[in-house]
Coordinates of C-alpha atoms and ligand atoms in Angstrom, one line a residue:
M1 CA 40.9 160.0 23.8
T2 CA 39.8 157.1 25.9
T3 CA 36.9 155.7 28.1
N4 CA 36.7 153.9 31.1
S5 CA 35.6 150.5 30.7
P6 CA 31.5 150.0 31.2
S7 CA 32.3 147.8 34.4
I8 CA 34.2 150.8 36.0
E9 CA 31.6 153.6 35.2
A10 CA 29.0 151.3 36.2
R11 CA 30.6 150.6 39.5
K12 CA 31.1 154.6 39.6
A13 CA 27.3 155.0 38.9
E14 CA 26.1 152.3 41.8
S15 CA 28.9 154.1 44.5
V16 CA 27.7 157.8 44.0
S17 CA 25.0 157.3 46.6
E18 CA 27.3 155.5 49.0
T19 CA 28.6 157.3 52.3
L20 CA 31.1 156.8 55.2
T21 CA 29.7 158.2 58.6
V22 CA 32.6 159.4 60.7
T23 CA 32.5 160.6 64.3
D24 CA 35.1 162.5 65.8
N25 CA 35.5 161.7 69.4
R26 CA 37.1 165.1 70.2
T27 CA 34.1 166.9 69.4
G28 CA 31.1 164.4 69.3
K29 CA 30.1 165.6 65.5
S30 CA 29.2 163.3 62.8
Y31 CA 30.2 163.8 59.3
E32 CA 28.8 162.1 56.3
L33 CA 31.4 161.8 53.5
P34 CA 30.8 160.5 49.8
I35 CA 32.2 157.3 48.7
Q36 CA 32.9 157.0 45.3
E37 CA 34.5 154.2 43.5
G38 CA 35.7 152.5 46.5
T39 CA 37.7 156.0 47.9
I40 CA 36.6 158.7 50.3
K41 CA 38.4 162.2 49.2
A42 CA 41.0 163.1 51.6
I43 CA 40.0 166.9 51.1
D44 CA 36.6 165.8 52.5
L45 CA 38.4 165.2 55.9
R46 CA 39.3 168.8 56.0
Q47 CA 36.1 169.7 57.4
I48 CA 36.6 167.6 60.3
R49 CA 37.7 170.2 63.0
V50 CA 37.9 170.8 66.6
D51 CA 37.3 174.4 66.5
D52 CA 37.9 177.6 64.1
E53 CA 41.4 177.6 64.5
D54 CA 42.1 173.9 63.7
F55 CA 43.6 173.3 60.1
G56 CA 41.3 170.5 59.7
L57 CA 41.8 166.2 59.8
M58 CA 44.7 165.2 57.3
T59 CA 45.6 161.4 56.3
Y60 CA 49.2 160.2 57.1
D61 CA 50.0 158.3 54.4
P62 CA 54.0 157.7 53.9
A63 CA 54.5 155.9 50.5
F64 CA 51.1 156.4 49.6
M65 CA 50.2 152.8 51.3
N66 CA 46.5 153.8 51.1
T67 CA 46.1 156.6 48.7
A68 CA 45.0 156.7 45.0
S69 CA 46.7 159.4 43.6
C70 CA 44.9 159.5 40.7
R71 CA 42.2 157.9 38.5
S72 CA 43.5 156.2 35.1
A73 CA 42.5 154.1 32.5
I74 CA 45.5 152.9 31.5
T75 CA 46.6 149.5 33.5
Y76 CA 44.7 147.3 35.7
I77 CA 46.5 145.1 38.3
D78 CA 44.5 142.8 40.8
G79 CA 47.6 142.0 43.0
D80 CA 45.9 139.1 45.0
R81 CA 45.0 137.4 42.0
G82 CA 48.1 138.0 39.8
I83 CA 46.2 139.9 37.1
L84 CA 47.9 142.7 35.0
E85 CA 46.0 144.2 31.9
Y86 CA 47.2 147.5 29.6
R87 CA 43.7 149.2 28.7
G88 CA 41.8 146.1 29.6
Y89 CA 43.8 143.6 27.3
P90 CA 45.3 140.7 29.6
I91 CA 49.5 140.8 29.7
E92 CA 49.5 137.2 28.8
Q93 CA 47.7 138.1 25.2
L94 CA 49.8 140.9 24.8
A95 CA 52.7 139.3 25.2
E96 CA 51.9 136.3 23.0
K97 CA 50.4 138.0 20.2
S98 CA 51.2 141.9 20.1
T99 CA 54.9 143.6 19.4
F100 CA 56.1 146.3 21.7
L101 CA 55.3 148.8 19.4
E102 CA 52.0 147.8 19.1
T103 CA 51.4 147.8 22.9
A104 CA 53.0 151.3 22.8
Y105 CA 50.4 152.8 20.5
L106 CA 47.6 150.6 23.0
L107 CA 49.2 152.3 26.0
V108 CA 49.5 156.0 24.7
N109 CA 46.0 156.4 22.4
G110 CA 43.7 154.0 24.6
K111 CA 42.8 151.7 21.8
L112 CA 44.6 148.5 19.4
P113 CA 45.7 150.5 16.2
T114 CA 44.1 149.2 13.0
R115 CA 46.4 148.3 10.2
S116 CA 47.0 151.7 8.9
E117 CA 47.2 153.1 12.2
L118 CA 49.9 150.7 13.2
D119 CA 51.6 151.0 9.8
L120 CA 51.7 155.2 10.4
W121 CA 52.9 154.7 14.4
I122 CA 55.8 152.3 13.2
H123 CA 56.6 154.8 10.5
D124 CA 56.6 157.6 13.1
V125 CA 58.6 156.1 16.0
T126 CA 61.0 154.7 13.2
H127 CA 62.0 157.8 11.8
H128 CA 62.4 159.8 15.1
T129 CA 65.0 157.1 16.2
L130 CA 67.8 159.7 15.2
V131 CA 69.2 161.6 18.0
N132 CA 70.7 165.2 17.5
E133 CA 74.8 165.0 17.1
K134 CA 75.4 167.3 20.0
I135 CA 74.0 164.3 22.5
K136 CA 76.9 162.2 21.4
T137 CA 79.5 165.3 22.3
L138 CA 77.7 165.2 25.8
I139 CA 78.0 161.4 26.1
E140 CA 81.7 161.9 25.5
G141 CA 82.1 164.1 28.1
F142 CA 80.9 161.0 30.7
R143 CA 83.9 159.0 32.2
H144 CA 84.4 155.6 30.6
D145 CA 82.6 153.9 33.8
A146 CA 79.6 156.3 34.3
H147 CA 76.5 154.1 35.1
P148 CA 74.6 154.0 31.9
M149 CA 71.7 154.9 34.1
G150 CA 73.2 158.3 34.6
V151 CA 74.0 158.4 31.2
L152 CA 70.4 157.8 30.0
A153 CA 68.8 160.1 32.6
S154 CA 71.2 163.0 31.9
M155 CA 70.8 162.7 27.9
T156 CA 66.9 162.3 28.1
A157 CA 67.0 165.7 30.2
A158 CA 69.2 167.0 27.5
L159 CA 66.5 166.2 24.9
S160 CA 64.5 169.4 26.3
T161 CA 67.1 171.6 25.4
I162 CA 67.0 170.3 21.6
Y163 CA 63.1 170.3 21.6
P164 CA 62.2 173.5 23.8
D165 CA 58.8 173.6 22.2
A166 CA 57.9 169.9 24.4
R167 CA 57.1 172.6 27.0
R168 CA 53.7 173.4 25.3
V169 CA 51.9 170.7 26.9
D170 CA 48.5 172.1 26.7
D171 CA 49.0 171.3 22.8
P172 CA 48.1 167.7 22.1
E173 CA 49.7 167.6 18.6
V174 CA 53.2 168.9 20.7
R175 CA 52.3 165.9 23.2
M176 CA 52.0 163.2 20.7
L177 CA 55.2 164.1 18.9
T178 CA 57.3 164.6 22.2
M179 CA 55.6 161.1 23.3
V180 CA 57.0 159.4 19.7
R181 CA 60.5 161.4 20.1
L182 CA 60.6 159.6 23.8
I183 CA 59.5 156.2 22.7
A184 CA 62.0 156.6 19.4
K185 CA 65.1 158.1 21.1
M186 CA 65.0 155.9 24.2
P187 CA 67.0 152.8 22.5
T188 CA 69.4 155.0 20.5
L189 CA 70.5 156.8 23.6
A190 CA 70.6 153.5 25.6
A191 CA 72.6 151.9 23.1
W192 CA 74.7 154.8 22.7
A193 CA 75.5 155.0 26.7
Y194 CA 76.4 151.3 26.2
R195 CA 78.9 151.7 23.5
H196 CA 80.4 154.8 25.3
M197 CA 81.0 152.4 28.2
L198 CA 83.1 149.6 25.8
G199 CA 84.5 152.9 24.0
L200 CA 82.7 151.5 20.6
P201 CA 81.5 153.7 17.7
Y202 CA 78.1 154.7 18.0
I203 CA 76.2 152.9 15.7
Y204 CA 73.0 154.7 13.9
P205 CA 69.6 153.4 13.6
D206 CA 68.8 151.1 10.8
N207 CA 65.2 152.1 9.2
D208 CA 64.8 148.6 7.8
L209 CA 65.0 146.8 11.1
S210 CA 62.1 146.7 13.7
F211 CA 62.2 148.6 16.8
T212 CA 63.7 145.7 18.8
G213 CA 66.1 144.7 16.0
N214 CA 67.3 148.0 15.4
F215 CA 68.2 148.1 19.0
L216 CA 70.1 145.1 19.1
S217 CA 71.9 146.4 15.6
M218 CA 72.8 149.8 17.8
M219 CA 74.2 147.8 20.4
F220 CA 75.9 145.0 18.8
R221 CA 77.1 145.7 15.3
M222 CA 80.6 146.1 14.8
V223 CA 82.4 146.1 11.1
E224 CA 79.2 144.3 9.4
P225 CA 77.2 146.4 6.9
K226 CA 74.2 145.2 8.1
Y227 CA 73.0 143.8 11.6
Q228 CA 70.7 140.9 11.9
A229 CA 69.8 139.9 15.2
N230 CA 68.9 136.2 16.1
K231 CA 65.0 136.0 15.5
A232 CA 64.3 134.1 18.6
V233 CA 66.4 136.8 20.7
E234 CA 64.7 139.5 19.0
E235 CA 61.3 138.5 19.7
A236 CA 62.2 137.6 23.5
L237 CA 63.6 141.0 23.9
D238 CA 60.2 142.6 22.2
V239 CA 58.2 140.5 24.6
L240 CA 60.3 141.9 27.5
F241 CA 59.8 145.2 26.7
I242 CA 56.0 144.6 26.5
L243 CA 56.1 143.1 29.9
H244 CA 57.5 146.4 31.2
A245 CA 55.5 148.9 29.5
D246 CA 53.6 150.0 32.3
H247 CA 52.7 149.2 35.7
E248 CA 50.3 151.8 36.9
Q249 CA 51.4 154.0 39.8
N250 CA 54.5 152.6 40.5
C251 CA 57.7 154.7 41.7
S252 CA 58.9 156.2 38.4
A253 CA 55.4 156.5 37.0
N254 CA 54.8 158.6 40.1
A255 CA 57.7 160.4 39.5
M256 CA 56.9 161.1 36.1
R257 CA 53.5 162.3 36.7
A258 CA 54.7 164.6 40.0
V259 CA 57.3 166.2 38.2
G260 CA 55.2 166.5 35.0
S261 CA 52.3 168.2 37.2
S262 CA 54.2 171.6 37.6
R263 CA 53.8 171.4 33.7
T264 CA 57.7 171.1 32.7
D265 CA 58.2 169.5 29.8
P266 CA 58.2 166.0 29.1
Y267 CA 62.0 165.0 28.8
S268 CA 62.8 166.8 31.9
A269 CA 59.7 164.6 33.7
A270 CA 61.1 161.3 32.1
A271 CA 64.6 162.2 32.9
A272 CA 63.1 162.2 36.7
A273 CA 61.2 158.9 36.1
I274 CA 64.6 157.2 34.8
G275 CA 66.1 158.4 38.3
A276 CA 63.4 156.9 40.1
L277 CA 63.8 153.6 38.1
Y278 CA 67.4 153.5 38.7
G279 CA 67.0 152.8 42.5
P280 CA 67.6 149.0 43.7
L281 CA 64.2 148.8 45.2
H282 CA 62.6 149.7 41.6
G283 CA 64.3 149.0 38.3
G284 CA 67.9 148.1 39.6
A285 CA 66.3 145.4 41.2
N286 CA 67.1 143.2 38.4
E287 CA 71.0 144.2 38.6
E288 CA 70.8 143.6 42.2
A289 CA 69.1 140.2 41.6
L290 CA 71.8 139.1 39.1
R291 CA 74.8 140.1 41.5
M292 CA 72.7 138.4 44.5
L293 CA 72.8 135.2 42.1
R294 CA 76.6 135.5 41.2
Q295 CA 77.2 135.7 44.8
I296 CA 75.5 132.8 45.7
G297 CA 77.2 131.3 43.1
S298 CA 76.1 127.7 43.3
V299 CA 73.0 125.6 44.2
E300 CA 74.6 124.4 47.5
N301 CA 75.2 127.9 48.8
I302 CA 71.6 128.3 48.9
P303 CA 70.2 127.6 52.1
D304 CA 73.2 129.3 53.9
F305 CA 71.9 132.2 51.7
I306 CA 68.5 132.0 52.7
K307 CA 69.2 131.8 56.4
K308 CA 71.0 135.3 56.1
V309 CA 68.3 136.9 54.4
K310 CA 65.4 135.5 56.9
S311 CA 67.8 136.8 59.7
G312 CA 67.7 140.4 58.4
E313 CA 70.9 140.2 56.4
G314 CA 69.8 141.4 53.1
R315 CA 67.0 141.1 51.1
L316 CA 66.3 138.2 48.4
M317 CA 66.5 140.6 45.2
G318 CA 63.6 140.1 42.5
F319 CA 61.5 139.0 45.4
G320 CA 58.4 140.4 46.5
H321 CA 56.2 143.3 45.4
R322 CA 54.1 146.0 47.1
V323 CA 50.9 145.2 44.7
Y324 CA 51.2 141.5 43.9
K325 CA 50.6 139.3 46.7
N326 CA 50.2 136.1 44.9
F327 CA 52.3 135.9 41.5
D328 CA 53.7 138.8 39.5
P329 CA 52.4 137.5 35.8
R330 CA 55.3 138.7 34.0
G331 CA 57.7 136.6 36.0
K332 CA 55.8 133.7 34.7
I333 CA 56.4 134.9 31.3
I334 CA 59.6 136.1 31.7
K335 CA 60.9 132.8 32.8
R336 CA 59.6 131.1 29.8
M337 CA 61.6 133.7 27.7
A338 CA 64.8 132.9 29.7
D339 CA 64.1 129.2 28.1
Q340 CA 63.6 130.9 24.6
V341 CA 66.9 133.0 24.8
M342 CA 69.0 130.2 26.4
D343 CA 68.5 128.1 24.0
V344 CA 69.9 130.2 21.5
T345 CA 72.9 131.6 23.5
G346 CA 73.5 128.4 25.5
G347 CA 72.7 127.6 29.3
N348 CA 73.2 129.9 32.2
P349 CA 74.7 128.0 35.1
L350 CA 72.9 131.2 37.4
L351 CA 69.8 129.9 35.8
D352 CA 70.0 126.7 37.9
V353 CA 70.8 128.7 40.8
A354 CA 67.7 130.6 40.1
V355 CA 65.3 128.2 39.7
E356 CA 66.8 126.2 43.2
L357 CA 66.3 129.6 44.8
E358 CA 62.8 130.2 43.6
R359 CA 61.7 126.6 44.5
I360 CA 63.3 126.8 48.1
A361 CA 62.1 130.2 48.9
L362 CA 58.4 129.4 47.7
E363 CA 58.3 126.4 50.3
D364 CA 59.7 128.7 53.0
E365 CA 57.7 129.7 55.9
Y366 CA 59.6 133.2 55.8
F367 CA 58.4 133.9 52.1
V368 CA 55.3 132.3 52.0
D369 CA 54.0 134.2 55.1
R370 CA 54.9 137.4 53.8
K371 CA 53.4 136.4 50.3
L372 CA 56.9 137.3 48.5
Y373 CA 57.1 135.7 45.2
P374 CA 59.6 136.3 42.2
N375 CA 59.2 139.6 40.6
V376 CA 59.3 140.7 36.8
D377 CA 63.3 141.4 37.9
F378 CA 64.0 138.1 38.9
Y379 CA 64.9 136.4 35.9
S380 CA 65.3 139.7 33.4
G381 CA 68.9 139.7 34.5
L382 CA 69.7 136.3 33.4
I383 CA 68.1 137.1 30.0
Y384 CA 70.2 140.2 29.6
E385 CA 73.4 138.6 30.6
A386 CA 72.8 135.5 28.3
L387 CA 72.8 138.7 25.4
G388 CA 76.4 139.6 26.8
L389 CA 75.0 142.6 28.7
P390 CA 77.0 143.9 31.6
A391 CA 74.6 144.3 34.5
E392 CA 74.6 147.9 34.8
M393 CA 72.6 148.2 31.4
F394 CA 69.7 146.1 33.0
P395 CA 67.6 149.2 34.4
V396 CA 68.3 150.8 30.9
L397 CA 66.6 147.9 29.0
F398 CA 63.7 148.2 31.8
A399 CA 63.8 152.2 30.9
I400 CA 63.1 151.6 27.0
G401 CA 60.3 149.0 28.1
R402 CA 58.8 151.9 30.5
T403 CA 58.9 154.7 28.4
P404 CA 55.3 154.2 26.7
G405 CA 54.1 153.8 30.1
W406 CA 55.8 157.0 31.4
A407 CA 54.1 158.7 28.3
A408 CA 50.8 157.5 28.6
Q409 CA 50.6 158.1 32.3
W410 CA 52.1 161.6 31.6
N411 CA 49.4 162.3 29.1
E412 CA 47.0 161.3 31.0
M413 CA 47.5 163.4 34.0
I414 CA 48.1 166.6 31.7
Q415 CA 44.7 166.2 30.6
D416 CA 43.1 165.4 33.7
S417 CA 40.8 168.1 35.2
D418 CA 40.9 166.7 38.7
Q419 CA 44.8 167.1 39.0
K420 CA 46.9 170.0 39.9
I421 CA 50.6 170.6 40.8
A422 CA 51.3 167.4 43.0
R423 CA 52.1 168.9 46.6
P424 CA 52.0 166.7 49.6
R425 CA 51.3 167.9 52.8
Q426 CA 53.5 167.3 56.0
V427 CA 53.0 166.4 59.8
Y428 CA 55.6 168.7 61.1
T429 CA 57.8 167.4 63.8
G430 CA 60.5 169.9 64.4
G431 CA 61.1 172.7 66.9
R432 CA 59.0 176.2 66.6
E433 CA 59.9 179.9 67.2
L434 CA 63.4 179.2 68.7
D435 CA 65.7 182.1 69.1
Y436 CA 68.8 182.2 66.7
A437 CA 72.1 182.0 68.9
P438 CA 75.2 183.8 68.0
I439 CA 77.7 181.0 66.9
A440 CA 79.9 182.0 70.0
S441 CA 77.2 181.3 72.3
R442 CA 76.0 177.7 71.0
Ligands
ACO501 N1 63.6 139.4 50.5 C1 63.3 139.3 51.8 N2 62.5 140.0 52.9 C2 61.5 140.7 52.2 C3 61.6 141.0 50.9 C4 62.8 140.3 50.1 N3 63.0 140.8 49.0 N4 60.7 141.7 50.5 C5 60.1 142.3 51.4 N5 60.5 141.3 52.6 C6 60.0 141.2 53.9 C7 60.2 142.4 54.6 O1 61.5 142.6 55.3 C8 59.2 142.7 55.4 O2 59.2 141.7 56.7 P1 58.9 142.0 58.3 O3 57.4 142.2 58.2 O4 59.4 141.0 58.8 O5 59.2 143.4 58.8 C9 58.0 142.3 54.9 O6 58.5 141.3 54.0 C10 57.4 143.4 54.0 O7 58.1 144.3 53.3 P2 57.9 145.3 52.8 O8 59.5 146.2 52.9 O9 56.9 146.2 53.7 O10 57.1 145.5 51.7 P3 57.1 146.8 50.4 O11 55.8 146.2 49.8 O12 57.0 147.9 51.2 O13 58.3 146.4 49.5 C11 59.6 145.6 47.5 C12 58.0 145.9 48.1 C13 60.3 147.0 47.7 C14 59.3 145.5 46.1 C15 60.3 144.5 48.6 O14 59.7 143.3 48.4 C16 62.1 144.5 47.8 O15 62.7 145.0 48.5 N6 61.9 143.4 47.0 C17 63.4 143.2 46.5 C18 63.6 144.4 45.7 C19 62.7 144.4 44.1 O16 63.0 143.0 43.8 N7 62.4 144.9 43.7 C20 61.7 144.9 42.3 C21 60.2 145.4 42.6 S1 59.6 145.1 40.8 C22 59.5 146.6 40.3 O17 59.9 147.4 40.9 C23 59.7 146.1 38.8

């Protein structure tokens, strides 16, 4: 379906003749390992053994700090230069010129659609936004104060019971239908989780509206027969979805791939991805960032807050990134979107706190030395709050945006002949061959 860009193929061809020579000082033996695409294969280390009994050398890499878990042609990031591209297209251009659904097509299909391909794609996604009525009954079972991410993860998993065919993961048509369903139904589930929190009636999808306009309608429509979102707000939210659409091997994409690698259905894998996204170090950071801004309250409290962070009392939420060590290109675009939304909704005093916090942190040695910059979550929470959303909904909006990325990552993994069920090794550190003692004698 997709091909690598010529530059990557060229680099691959160049690197096949490159090797790494390793000498095992335990035995004095040397080994020549092929280097391909800037990597050595961890399995090639297994031949390095002290004797026949030895299992062979492994790498120890908690949190995959320096391990490529796959080859991928979906998203390119250069963290030092602040570059993010989906299928080779810079995020800045997509944010300015594309729409979320077109970007979703790009991620899933590997190329920009023609007019007719895009029309068909929009038609397909639009006509799969309804969810089975039983889902409503399930949502009703949750307490009114259930976190909507928990509700979203559960409902996404529940879709696997409604579409049992989705487990036929080797069938490309079934895979495509499931990806369309995931992208289409996520806003409906998200909006219904929100309405449940507020005790409001659920709103059905409106096929006359855009993907994002329909989401806003399902969120906010009351008794009016038709909901028309403010255009500037609708556009800003669409851009936010584009910015969140994929981010290569992040925690939730890795969860999607790892769970999907057992050949389970993609709804179950997406539920796992939502669980991963929920955490405060990942998609939950936008919720935490807003709570932090509220806790700081006003500009004069910032120096004290920074002092506390520097002495190890908590983190500056919405700052720092495993990959970006210069700036997060999404952070720059999102700041512009915050201004656009607040022009419509009116200012937010917390925006002043955020801007000042960013200014002070970017000049502070602690943050400069550690290369900590605002990430996508620093300003997104402010936008969501300006839309009148409670903080619990922030990671849910992230999940809507990230769904095409999860789908594309999963689809690529399923077709990758290098992949097998994800199953890391471990370094065992516990006791061995202990004698079981009866409870009375312990
Ligand atoms: N505030 C204060 N200090 C920080 C922060 C922060 N936000 N982030 C990292 N540091 C410090 C660490 O304490 C550490 O300092 P040390 O070297 O003195 O021990 C150093 O910077 C390196 O931090 P690590 O935790 O090793 O960096 P890692 O790459 O593992 O973590 C992460 C990246 C999880 C994003 C981290 O920066 C963080 O917790 N940020 C806040 C949460 C957040 O905004 N997450 C959203 C990420 S973007 C996303 O998922 C969409």
